[in-house]
């Protein structure tokens, strides 16, 4: 959120008061004076007005978790245990899954409380390459490889995957 909006969310500061305080160089974000009212402030940043702490900032947290078979890649589920059930963490409601694996699949999942980071690495338009090592019951033939190269259509979700090698 913009610094001027962040400050004006406090009842004692109007939008005009906020801009004046910022332009006077009285605000620090993570220890650095910020004089641009459009400066983006995140939950993880420390914000101070003179010597008054307005936001302590919280730590961005990241986990690498090996998801076992039979556990759902979700934050909540009525029928199955979720990957968050495997974590002994107090603020589970703040966590995001960076990707997902099927119920019958095991493997690496990335979990974080940093939603911006999670979206940046998972959104298809970011085109982040991923490498999967899989074991199959039967060999993957050239015909199957060609299907993956075209992208797979999932009718249930009405989406087509990006082409894969």
CSV table of N, CA and C in Angstrom, one decimal:
chain,number,residue,atom,x,y,z
A,1,UNK,N,0.8,-1.2,0.0
A,1,UNK,CA,0.0,0.0,0.0
A,1,UNK,C,0.9,1.2,0.0
A,2,UNK,N,0.5,2.3,-0.6
A,2,UNK,CA,1.2,3.5,-0.7
A,2,UNK,C,1.5,4.1,0.7
A,3,UNK,N,2.6,4.7,0.9
A,3,UNK,CA,3.0,5.2,2.2
A,3,UNK,C,2.0,6.3,2.7
A,4,UNK,N,1.5,7.2,1.8
A,4,UNK,CA,0.5,8.2,2.2
A,4,UNK,C,-0.8,7.6,2.7
A,5,UNK,N,-1.2,6.5,2.0
A,5,UNK,CA,-2.4,5.9,2.4
A,5,UNK,C,-2.2,5.1,3.7
A,6,UNK,N,-1.1,4.4,3.8
A,6,UNK,CA,-0.8,3.7,5.1
A,6,UNK,C,-0.9,4.7,6.3
A,7,UNK,N,-0.3,5.8,6.1
A,7,UNK,CA,-0.3,6.8,7.2
A,7,UNK,C,-1.7,7.4,7.5
A,8,UNK,N,-2.4,7.7,6.4
A,8,UNK,CA,-3.7,8.3,6.6
A,8,UNK,C,-4.7,7.3,7.1
A,9,UNK,N,-4.4,6.0,7.2
A,9,UNK,CA,-5.3,5.0,7.8
A,9,UNK,C,-5.3,5.1,9.3
A,10,UNK,N,-4.3,5.8,9.9
A,10,UNK,CA,-4.3,6.1,11.3
A,10,UNK,C,-5.3,7.3,11.5
A,11,UNK,N,-6.2,7.2,12.5
A,11,UNK,CA,-7.3,8.2,12.7
A,11,UNK,C,-6.7,9.6,12.9
A,12,UNK,N,-5.5,9.7,13.4
A,12,UNK,CA,-5.0,11.1,13.7
A,12,UNK,C,-4.4,11.8,12.5
A,13,UNK,N,-4.3,11.1,11.3
A,13,UNK,CA,-3.6,11.7,10.2
A,13,UNK,C,-4.6,11.8,9.0
A,14,UNK,N,-4.8,12.9,8.4
A,14,UNK,CA,-5.5,13.1,7.2
A,14,UNK,C,-4.6,12.8,6.0
A,15,UNK,N,-5.1,12.7,4.8
A,15,UNK,CA,-4.2,12.4,3.7
A,15,UNK,C,-3.3,13.6,3.5
A,16,UNK,N,-3.8,14.8,3.7
A,16,UNK,CA,-2.9,16.0,3.6
A,16,UNK,C,-1.8,16.0,4.7
A,17,UNK,N,-2.2,15.7,6.0
A,17,UNK,CA,-1.2,15.5,7.0
A,17,UNK,C,-0.1,14.5,6.7
A,18,UNK,N,-0.5,13.4,6.1
A,18,UNK,CA,0.4,12.4,5.7
A,18,UNK,C,1.4,12.9,4.7
A,19,UNK,N,0.9,13.5,3.7
A,19,UNK,CA,1.8,14.0,2.7
A,19,UNK,C,2.8,15.1,3.2
A,20,UNK,N,2.4,15.9,4.1
A,20,UNK,CA,3.3,16.9,4.7
A,20,UNK,C,4.3,16.2,5.6
A,21,UNK,N,3.9,15.2,6.4
A,21,UNK,CA,4.9,14.5,7.2
A,21,UNK,C,5.9,13.8,6.4
A,22,UNK,N,5.5,13.2,5.3
A,22,UNK,CA,6.4,12.4,4.4
A,22,UNK,C,7.3,13.4,3.7
A,23,UNK,N,6.8,14.5,3.2
A,23,UNK,CA,7.7,15.4,2.4
A,23,UNK,C,8.7,16.1,3.4
A,24,UNK,N,8.3,16.2,4.7
A,24,UNK,CA,9.3,16.8,5.7
A,24,UNK,C,10.4,15.8,6.1
A,25,UNK,N,10.3,14.6,5.6
A,25,UNK,CA,11.4,13.6,5.8
A,25,UNK,C,11.2,13.0,7.2
A,26,UNK,N,10.0,12.9,7.8
A,26,UNK,CA,9.9,12.4,9.1
A,26,UNK,C,9.5,11.0,9.2
A,27,UNK,N,9.4,10.3,8.0
A,27,UNK,CA,9.1,8.9,8.0
A,27,UNK,C,10.3,8.1,7.6
A,28,UNK,N,10.4,6.9,8.2
A,28,UNK,CA,11.5,6.0,7.9
A,28,UNK,C,10.8,4.6,7.6
A,29,UNK,N,11.3,4.0,6.5
A,29,UNK,CA,10.8,2.6,6.2
A,29,UNK,C,12.1,1.8,6.2
A,30,UNK,N,12.1,0.8,7.1
A,30,UNK,CA,13.2,-0.1,7.3
A,30,UNK,C,14.5,0.8,7.5
A,31,UNK,N,14.4,1.9,8.3
A,31,UNK,CA,15.5,2.7,8.7
A,31,UNK,C,15.9,3.8,7.7
A,32,UNK,N,15.3,3.8,6.5
A,32,UNK,CA,15.7,4.8,5.5
A,32,UNK,C,14.6,5.8,5.4
A,33,UNK,N,15.0,7.1,5.4
A,33,UNK,CA,14.0,8.2,5.2
A,33,UNK,C,13.3,8.1,3.9
A,34,UNK,N,12.0,8.1,3.8
A,34,UNK,CA,11.3,8.1,2.6
A,34,UNK,C,10.5,9.3,2.4
A,35,UNK,N,10.6,10.0,1.3
A,35,UNK,CA,9.9,11.3,1.1
A,35,UNK,C,8.9,11.2,-0.1
A,36,UNK,N,8.8,10.0,-0.6
A,36,UNK,CA,7.8,9.8,-1.8
A,36,UNK,C,6.5,9.2,-1.2
A,37,UNK,N,5.4,9.9,-1.3
A,37,UNK,CA,4.2,9.4,-0.8
A,37,UNK,C,3.7,8.2,-1.5
A,38,UNK,N,4.2,7.9,-2.7
A,38,UNK,CA,3.8,6.7,-3.5
A,38,UNK,C,4.6,5.5,-3.2
A,39,UNK,N,5.6,5.6,-2.3
A,39,UNK,CA,6.4,4.5,-1.9
A,39,UNK,C,5.5,3.4,-1.4
A,40,UNK,N,5.7,2.2,-1.9
A,40,UNK,CA,4.9,1.0,-1.5
A,40,UNK,C,5.5,0.4,-0.1
A,41,UNK,N,4.6,0.3,0.8
A,41,UNK,CA,4.9,-0.3,2.1
A,41,UNK,C,4.2,-1.7,2.2
A,42,UNK,N,5.0,-2.6,2.6
A,42,UNK,CA,4.5,-4.0,2.8
A,42,UNK,C,4.4,-4.3,4.3
A,43,UNK,N,3.7,-5.4,4.6
A,43,UNK,CA,3.5,-5.8,6.0
A,43,UNK,C,4.8,-6.2,6.6
A,44,UNK,N,5.8,-6.5,5.8
A,44,UNK,CA,7.1,-7.0,6.4
A,44,UNK,C,8.0,-5.9,6.7
A,45,UNK,N,7.6,-4.6,6.4
A,45,UNK,CA,8.5,-3.5,6.6
A,45,UNK,C,8.2,-2.8,7.9
A,46,UNK,N,9.3,-2.2,8.5
A,46,UNK,CA,9.2,-1.4,9.7
A,46,UNK,C,9.0,0.0,9.3
A,47,UNK,N,8.0,0.7,9.9
A,47,UNK,CA,7.7,2.0,9.5
A,47,UNK,C,7.7,2.9,10.8
A,48,UNK,N,8.4,4.0,10.8
A,48,UNK,CA,8.5,4.9,12.0
A,48,UNK,C,8.3,6.3,11.6
A,49,UNK,N,7.6,7.0,12.5
A,49,UNK,CA,7.4,8.5,12.3
A,49,UNK,C,8.2,9.1,13.5
A,50,UNK,N,9.2,9.8,13.1
A,50,UNK,CA,10.2,10.4,14.1
A,50,UNK,C,10.7,9.2,14.9
A,51,UNK,N,10.4,9.1,16.2
A,51,UNK,CA,10.9,8.0,17.0
A,51,UNK,C,9.7,7.1,17.4
A,52,UNK,N,8.6,7.3,16.8
A,52,UNK,CA,7.4,6.4,17.1
A,52,UNK,C,7.3,5.3,16.1
A,53,UNK,N,7.1,4.1,16.6
A,53,UNK,CA,7.0,2.9,15.8
A,53,UNK,C,5.5,2.8,15.3
A,54,UNK,N,5.3,2.9,14.0
A,54,UNK,CA,3.9,2.7,13.5
A,54,UNK,C,3.6,1.3,13.1
A,55,UNK,N,4.6,0.6,12.6
A,55,UNK,CA,4.5,-0.8,12.2
A,55,UNK,C,5.8,-1.5,12.4
A,56,UNK,N,5.8,-2.5,13.2
A,56,UNK,CA,7.0,-3.2,13.5
A,56,UNK,C,7.5,-4.1,12.4
A,57,UNK,N,6.6,-4.4,11.5
A,57,UNK,CA,7.0,-5.3,10.4
A,57,UNK,C,7.1,-6.7,10.9
A,58,UNK,N,6.8,-7.7,10.1
A,58,UNK,CA,6.8,-9.1,10.5
A,58,UNK,C,7.8,-9.8,9.6
A,59,UNK,N,8.3,-10.9,10.0
A,59,UNK,CA,9.2,-11.6,9.2
A,59,UNK,C,8.5,-12.4,8.1
A,60,UNK,N,9.1,-12.3,7.0
A,60,UNK,CA,8.6,-13.1,5.9
A,60,UNK,C,9.2,-14.5,6.2
A,61,UNK,N,8.3,-15.5,6.0
A,61,UNK,CA,8.7,-16.9,6.4
A,61,UNK,C,8.5,-17.8,5.1
A,62,UNK,N,9.4,-18.7,4.9
A,62,UNK,CA,9.4,-19.6,3.8
A,62,UNK,C,9.7,-21.0,4.3
A,63,UNK,N,8.9,-22.0,3.8
A,63,UNK,CA,9.1,-23.4,4.1
A,63,UNK,C,9.3,-24.2,2.8
A,64,UNK,N,10.1,-25.2,2.9
A,64,UNK,CA,10.2,-26.2,1.9
A,64,UNK,C,9.6,-27.5,2.6
A,65,UNK,N,8.6,-28.0,2.0
A,65,UNK,CA,7.9,-29.2,2.7
A,65,UNK,C,7.8,-30.3,1.7
A,66,UNK,N,8.1,-31.5,2.1
A,66,UNK,CA,7.9,-32.7,1.3
A,66,UNK,C,6.5,-33.2,1.6
A,67,UNK,N,5.6,-33.0,0.6
A,67,UNK,CA,4.2,-33.4,0.7
A,67,UNK,C,4.1,-34.9,0.5
A,68,UNK,N,3.6,-35.6,1.5
A,68,UNK,CA,3.4,-37.1,1.3
A,68,UNK,C,2.2,-37.4,0.5
A,69,UNK,N,2.1,-38.6,-0.1
A,69,UNK,CA,0.9,-39.1,-0.7
A,69,UNK,C,-0.2,-39.1,0.3
A,70,UNK,N,-1.4,-38.7,-0.2
A,70,UNK,CA,-2.6,-38.7,0.7
A,70,UNK,C,-2.9,-37.4,1.4
A,71,UNK,N,-2.0,-36.4,1.3
A,71,UNK,CA,-2.2,-35.1,1.9
A,71,UNK,C,-2.5,-34.1,0.8
A,72,UNK,N,-3.5,-33.3,1.0
A,72,UNK,CA,-4.0,-32.3,0.0
A,72,UNK,C,-3.2,-31.0,0.0
A,73,UNK,N,-2.8,-30.6,-1.2
A,73,UNK,CA,-2.2,-29.3,-1.4
A,73,UNK,C,-3.2,-28.2,-1.3
A,74,UNK,N,-3.6,-27.9,0.0
A,74,UNK,CA,-4.7,-26.9,0.2
A,74,UNK,C,-4.5,-26.3,1.6
A,75,UNK,N,-5.1,-25.2,1.9
A,75,UNK,CA,-5.1,-24.6,3.2
A,75,UNK,C,-6.2,-25.2,4.1
A,76,UNK,N,-7.3,-25.6,3.5
A,76,UNK,CA,-8.4,-26.2,4.2
A,76,UNK,C,-9.0,-27.3,3.3
A,77,UNK,N,-9.5,-28.4,3.9
A,77,UNK,CA,-10.2,-29.4,3.2
A,77,UNK,C,-11.1,-30.2,4.2
A,78,UNK,N,-12.3,-30.5,3.7
A,78,UNK,CA,-13.2,-31.2,4.6
A,78,UNK,C,-12.9,-32.7,4.8
A,79,UNK,N,-12.3,-33.3,3.8
A,79,UNK,CA,-12.1,-34.8,3.8
A,79,UNK,C,-10.7,-35.3,4.1
A,80,UNK,N,-9.7,-34.5,3.7
A,80,UNK,CA,-8.3,-35.0,3.9
A,80,UNK,C,-7.5,-34.0,4.7
A,81,UNK,N,-6.4,-34.5,5.2
A,81,UNK,CA,-5.4,-33.7,5.9
A,81,UNK,C,-4.8,-32.8,4.8
A,82,UNK,N,-4.4,-31.6,5.2
A,82,UNK,CA,-3.8,-30.6,4.3
A,82,UNK,C,-2.3,-30.5,4.7
A,83,UNK,N,-1.6,-29.9,3.8
A,83,UNK,CA,-0.1,-29.6,4.0
A,83,UNK,C,0.1,-28.7,5.2
A,84,UNK,N,-0.9,-27.8,5.5
A,84,UNK,CA,-0.8,-27.0,6.7
A,84,UNK,C,-0.9,-27.7,8.0
A,85,UNK,N,-1.7,-28.9,7.9
A,85,UNK,CA,-1.8,-29.7,9.1
A,85,UNK,C,-0.5,-30.3,9.5
A,86,UNK,N,0.5,-30.4,8.6
A,86,UNK,CA,1.8,-31.0,8.8
A,86,UNK,C,2.7,-30.0,9.5
A,87,UNK,N,2.3,-28.7,9.6
A,87,UNK,CA,3.2,-27.7,10.2
A,87,UNK,C,2.7,-27.3,11.6
A,88,UNK,N,3.6,-27.2,12.5
A,88,UNK,CA,3.3,-26.7,13.8
A,88,UNK,C,3.7,-25.3,13.9
A,89,UNK,N,2.8,-24.4,13.3
A,89,UNK,CA,3.0,-23.0,13.2
A,89,UNK,C,1.8,-22.3,13.7
A,90,UNK,N,2.0,-21.1,14.4
A,90,UNK,CA,0.8,-20.4,15.0
A,90,UNK,C,-0.1,-19.7,14.1
A,91,UNK,N,0.5,-19.1,13.0
A,91,UNK,CA,-0.3,-18.3,12.1
A,91,UNK,C,-0.5,-18.9,10.8
A,92,UNK,N,-1.1,-20.1,10.8
A,92,UNK,CA,-1.3,-20.9,9.5
A,92,UNK,C,-2.2,-20.2,8.6
A,93,UNK,N,-3.2,-19.4,9.1
A,93,UNK,CA,-4.1,-18.7,8.2
A,93,UNK,C,-3.5,-17.7,7.3
A,94,UNK,N,-2.2,-17.3,7.6
A,94,UNK,CA,-1.5,-16.3,6.8
A,94,UNK,C,-0.7,-16.9,5.7
A,95,UNK,N,-0.7,-18.3,5.6
A,95,UNK,CA,0.2,-19.0,4.7
A,95,UNK,C,-0.4,-19.2,3.3
A,96,UNK,N,0.5,-19.2,2.3
A,96,UNK,CA,0.1,-19.4,0.9
A,96,UNK,C,0.9,-20.6,0.4
A,97,UNK,N,0.3,-21.4,-0.5
A,97,UNK,CA,1.1,-22.5,-1.1
A,97,UNK,C,1.6,-22.0,-2.4
A,98,UNK,N,2.8,-22.1,-2.7
A,98,UNK,CA,3.4,-21.7,-4.0
A,98,UNK,C,3.4,-23.0,-4.9
A,99,UNK,N,2.3,-23.3,-5.4
A,99,UNK,CA,2.1,-24.4,-6.3
A,99,UNK,C,1.2,-25.5,-5.6
A,100,UNK,N,1.1,-26.6,-6.3
A,100,UNK,CA,0.3,-27.7,-5.7
A,100,UNK,C,0.7,-29.0,-6.3
A,101,UNK,N,0.4,-30.0,-5.6
A,101,UNK,CA,0.6,-31.4,-6.1
A,101,UNK,C,-0.7,-32.2,-5.9
A,102,UNK,N,-0.9,-33.1,-6.7
A,102,UNK,CA,-2.2,-34.0,-6.6
A,102,UNK,C,-2.1,-34.8,-5.3
A,103,UNK,N,-3.3,-35.2,-4.9
A,103,UNK,CA,-3.4,-36.0,-3.7
A,103,UNK,C,-2.5,-37.2,-3.7
A,104,UNK,N,-2.4,-37.9,-4.9
A,104,UNK,CA,-1.6,-39.1,-5.0
A,104,UNK,C,-0.2,-38.9,-5.3
A,105,UNK,N,0.3,-37.6,-5.2
A,105,UNK,CA,1.7,-37.3,-5.6
A,105,UNK,C,2.4,-36.8,-4.3
A,106,UNK,N,3.7,-37.2,-4.3
A,106,UNK,CA,4.5,-36.7,-3.2
A,106,UNK,C,5.6,-35.8,-3.8
A,107,UNK,N,6.1,-34.8,-3.1
A,107,UNK,CA,7.2,-34.0,-3.6
A,107,UNK,C,7.3,-32.7,-2.9
A,108,UNK,N,8.1,-31.8,-3.4
A,108,UNK,CA,8.4,-30.5,-2.8
A,108,UNK,C,7.3,-29.5,-3.0
A,109,UNK,N,6.9,-28.9,-1.9
A,109,UNK,CA,6.0,-27.7,-1.9
A,109,UNK,C,6.6,-26.6,-1.2
A,110,UNK,N,6.4,-25.4,-1.7
A,110,UNK,CA,6.9,-24.2,-1.1
A,110,UNK,C,5.7,-23.5,-0.4
A,111,UNK,N,5.9,-23.1,0.8
A,111,UNK,CA,4.9,-22.5,1.6
A,111,UNK,C,5.4,-21.2,2.2
A,112,UNK,N,4.6,-20.1,2.2
A,112,UNK,CA,5.1,-18.8,2.7
A,112,UNK,C,4.0,-18.0,3.2
A,113,UNK,N,4.3,-17.0,4.0
A,113,UNK,CA,3.4,-15.9,4.4
A,113,UNK,C,3.5,-14.7,3.5
A,114,UNK,N,4.4,-14.8,2.5
A,114,UNK,CA,4.7,-13.7,1.6
A,114,UNK,C,3.9,-13.9,0.3
A,115,UNK,N,2.7,-13.4,0.3
A,115,UNK,CA,1.8,-13.6,-0.9
A,115,UNK,C,2.3,-13.0,-2.2
A,116,UNK,N,3.0,-11.9,-2.1
A,116,UNK,CA,3.6,-11.3,-3.3
A,116,UNK,C,4.6,-12.2,-4.0
A,117,UNK,N,5.5,-12.8,-3.1
A,117,UNK,CA,6.5,-13.7,-3.6
A,117,UNK,C,5.9,-15.0,-4.2
A,118,UNK,N,4.9,-15.5,-3.5
A,118,UNK,CA,4.2,-16.7,-3.9
A,118,UNK,C,3.6,-16.5,-5.3
A,119,UNK,N,2.9,-15.3,-5.5
A,119,UNK,CA,2.3,-15.1,-6.8
A,119,UNK,C,3.4,-14.9,-7.9
A,120,UNK,N,4.5,-14.2,-7.5
A,120,UNK,CA,5.5,-14.0,-8.5
A,120,UNK,C,6.1,-15.2,-9.0
A,121,UNK,N,6.2,-16.3,-8.2
A,121,UNK,CA,6.8,-17.5,-8.7
A,121,UNK,C,5.8,-18.5,-9.3
A,122,UNK,N,4.5,-18.3,-9.1
A,122,UNK,CA,3.6,-19.3,-9.6
A,122,UNK,C,2.7,-18.8,-10.7
A,123,UNK,N,2.5,-17.5,-10.9
A,123,UNK,CA,1.6,-17.1,-12.0
A,123,UNK,C,2.2,-17.5,-13.3
A,124,UNK,N,1.3,-18.1,-14.2
A,124,UNK,CA,1.7,-18.6,-15.5
A,124,UNK,C,2.4,-17.5,-16.3
A,125,UNK,N,1.9,-16.3,-16.3
A,125,UNK,CA,2.5,-15.2,-17.1
A,125,UNK,C,3.9,-14.9,-16.8
A,126,UNK,N,4.4,-15.3,-15.6
A,126,UNK,CA,5.8,-15.1,-15.2
A,126,UNK,C,6.7,-16.1,-15.9
A,127,UNK,N,6.1,-17.2,-16.4
A,127,UNK,CA,6.9,-18.1,-17.2
A,127,UNK,C,8.2,-18.7,-16.5
A,128,UNK,N,8.0,-18.9,-15.2
A,128,UNK,CA,9.1,-19.5,-14.4
A,128,UNK,C,9.3,-21.0,-14.8
A,129,UNK,N,10.4,-21.4,-15.2
A,129,UNK,CA,10.6,-22.8,-15.6
A,129,UNK,C,10.6,-23.7,-14.4
A,130,UNK,N,10.0,-24.9,-14.5
A,130,UNK,CA,10.0,-25.8,-13.4
A,130,UNK,C,10.5,-27.2,-14.0
A,131,UNK,N,11.2,-27.9,-13.1
A,131,UNK,CA,11.7,-29.2,-13.5
A,131,UNK,C,11.1,-30.2,-12.6
A,132,UNK,N,10.4,-31.3,-13.1
A,132,UNK,CA,9.8,-32.3,-12.3
A,132,UNK,C,10.6,-33.6,-12.6
A,133,UNK,N,10.9,-34.3,-11.5
A,133,UNK,CA,11.4,-35.7,-11.7
A,133,UNK,C,10.3,-36.6,-11.2
A,134,UNK,N,9.9,-37.5,-12.1
A,134,UNK,CA,8.8,-38.4,-11.8
A,134,UNK,C,9.2,-39.8,-12.0
A,135,UNK,N,8.5,-40.7,-11.3
A,135,UNK,CA,8.6,-42.1,-11.5
A,135,UNK,C,7.2,-42.6,-12.0
A,136,UNK,N,7.2,-43.3,-13.0
A,136,UNK,CA,5.9,-43.8,-13.6
A,136,UNK,C,5.9,-45.3,-13.6
A,137,UNK,N,4.7,-45.9,-13.5
A,137,UNK,CA,4.5,-47.3,-13.6
A,137,UNK,C,4.9,-47.9,-14.9
A,138,UNK,N,4.7,-47.1,-16.0
A,138,UNK,CA,5.0,-47.6,-17.3
A,138,UNK,C,5.8,-46.5,-18.0
A,139,UNK,N,6.6,-46.9,-19.0
A,139,UNK,CA,7.4,-45.9,-19.7
A,139,UNK,C,6.6,-44.8,-20.4
A,140,UNK,N,7.2,-43.6,-20.5
A,140,UNK,CA,6.5,-42.5,-21.1
A,140,UNK,C,6.9,-42.6,-22.6
A,141,UNK,N,6.0,-42.8,-23.5
A,141,UNK,CA,6.3,-42.9,-24.9
A,141,UNK,C,6.4,-41.6,-25.6
A,142,UNK,N,6.8,-41.6,-26.8
A,142,UNK,CA,6.9,-40.4,-27.6
A,142,UNK,C,5.6,-39.7,-27.8
A,143,UNK,N,4.5,-40.6,-27.9
A,143,UNK,CA,3.2,-40.0,-28.1
A,143,UNK,C,2.7,-39.2,-26.9
A,144,UNK,N,3.0,-39.7,-25.7
A,144,UNK,CA,2.7,-39.0,-24.4
A,144,UNK,C,3.5,-37.7,-24.3
A,145,UNK,N,4.8,-37.8,-24.7
A,145,UNK,CA,5.6,-36.6,-24.7
A,145,UNK,C,5.1,-35.5,-25.6
A,146,UNK,N,4.5,-35.9,-26.7
A,146,UNK,CA,3.9,-34.9,-27.7
A,146,UNK,C,2.7,-34.3,-27.1
A,147,UNK,N,1.9,-35.1,-26.3
A,147,UNK,CA,0.7,-34.5,-25.7
A,147,UNK,C,1.1,-33.4,-24.6
A,148,UNK,N,2.2,-33.7,-23.9
A,148,UNK,CA,2.7,-32.7,-22.9
A,148,UNK,C,3.2,-31.5,-23.6
A,149,UNK,N,3.8,-31.7,-24.8
A,149,UNK,CA,4.4,-30.6,-25.5
A,149,UNK,C,3.3,-29.7,-26.1
A,150,UNK,N,2.1,-30.2,-26.3
A,150,UNK,CA,1.0,-29.4,-26.8
A,150,UNK,C,0.3,-28.7,-25.6
A,151,UNK,N,0.4,-29.2,-24.4
A,151,UNK,CA,-0.4,-28.7,-23.3
A,151,UNK,C,-1.6,-29.6,-23.0
A,152,UNK,N,-1.9,-29.9,-21.8
A,152,UNK,CA,-3.0,-30.8,-21.4
A,152,UNK,C,-4.2,-30.0,-21.1
A,153,UNK,N,-5.4,-30.4,-21.5
A,153,UNK,CA,-6.7,-29.8,-21.2
A,153,UNK,C,-7.3,-30.6,-20.0
A,154,UNK,N,-7.7,-29.8,-19.0
A,154,UNK,CA,-8.4,-30.4,-17.8
A,154,UNK,C,-9.8,-29.9,-17.9
A,155,UNK,N,-10.8,-30.7,-18.2
A,155,UNK,CA,-12.2,-30.3,-18.4
A,155,UNK,C,-12.8,-29.9,-17.1
A,156,UNK,N,-12.4,-30.6,-16.0
A,156,UNK,CA,-13.0,-30.2,-14.6
A,156,UNK,C,-12.7,-28.8,-14.3
A,157,UNK,N,-11.5,-28.3,-14.6
A,157,UNK,CA,-11.1,-26.9,-14.3
A,157,UNK,C,-11.2,-26.0,-15.5
A,158,UNK,N,-11.5,-26.6,-16.6
A,158,UNK,CA,-11.6,-25.8,-17.9
A,158,UNK,C,-10.3,-25.0,-18.1
A,159,UNK,N,-9.2,-25.7,-18.1
A,159,UNK,CA,-7.9,-25.0,-18.3
A,159,UNK,C,-7.0,-25.9,-19.1
A,160,UNK,N,-6.1,-25.3,-19.8
A,160,UNK,CA,-5.1,-26.0,-20.6
A,160,UNK,C,-3.8,-25.6,-20.0
A,161,UNK,N,-2.9,-26.6,-19.7
A,161,UNK,CA,-1.6,-26.3,-19.2
A,161,UNK,C,-0.7,-25.6,-20.3
A,162,UNK,N,0.3,-25.0,-19.8
A,162,UNK,CA,1.3,-24.5,-20.8
A,162,UNK,C,2.1,-25.7,-21.4
A,163,UNK,N,2.6,-25.6,-22.5
A,163,UNK,CA,3.4,-26.7,-23.1
A,163,UNK,C,4.5,-27.1,-22.2
A,164,UNK,N,4.9,-28.3,-22.2
A,164,UNK,CA,5.9,-28.9,-21.4
A,164,UNK,C,6.9,-29.7,-22.2
A,165,UNK,N,8.1,-29.8,-21.7
A,165,UNK,CA,9.1,-30.7,-22.4
A,165,UNK,C,9.2,-32.0,-21.6
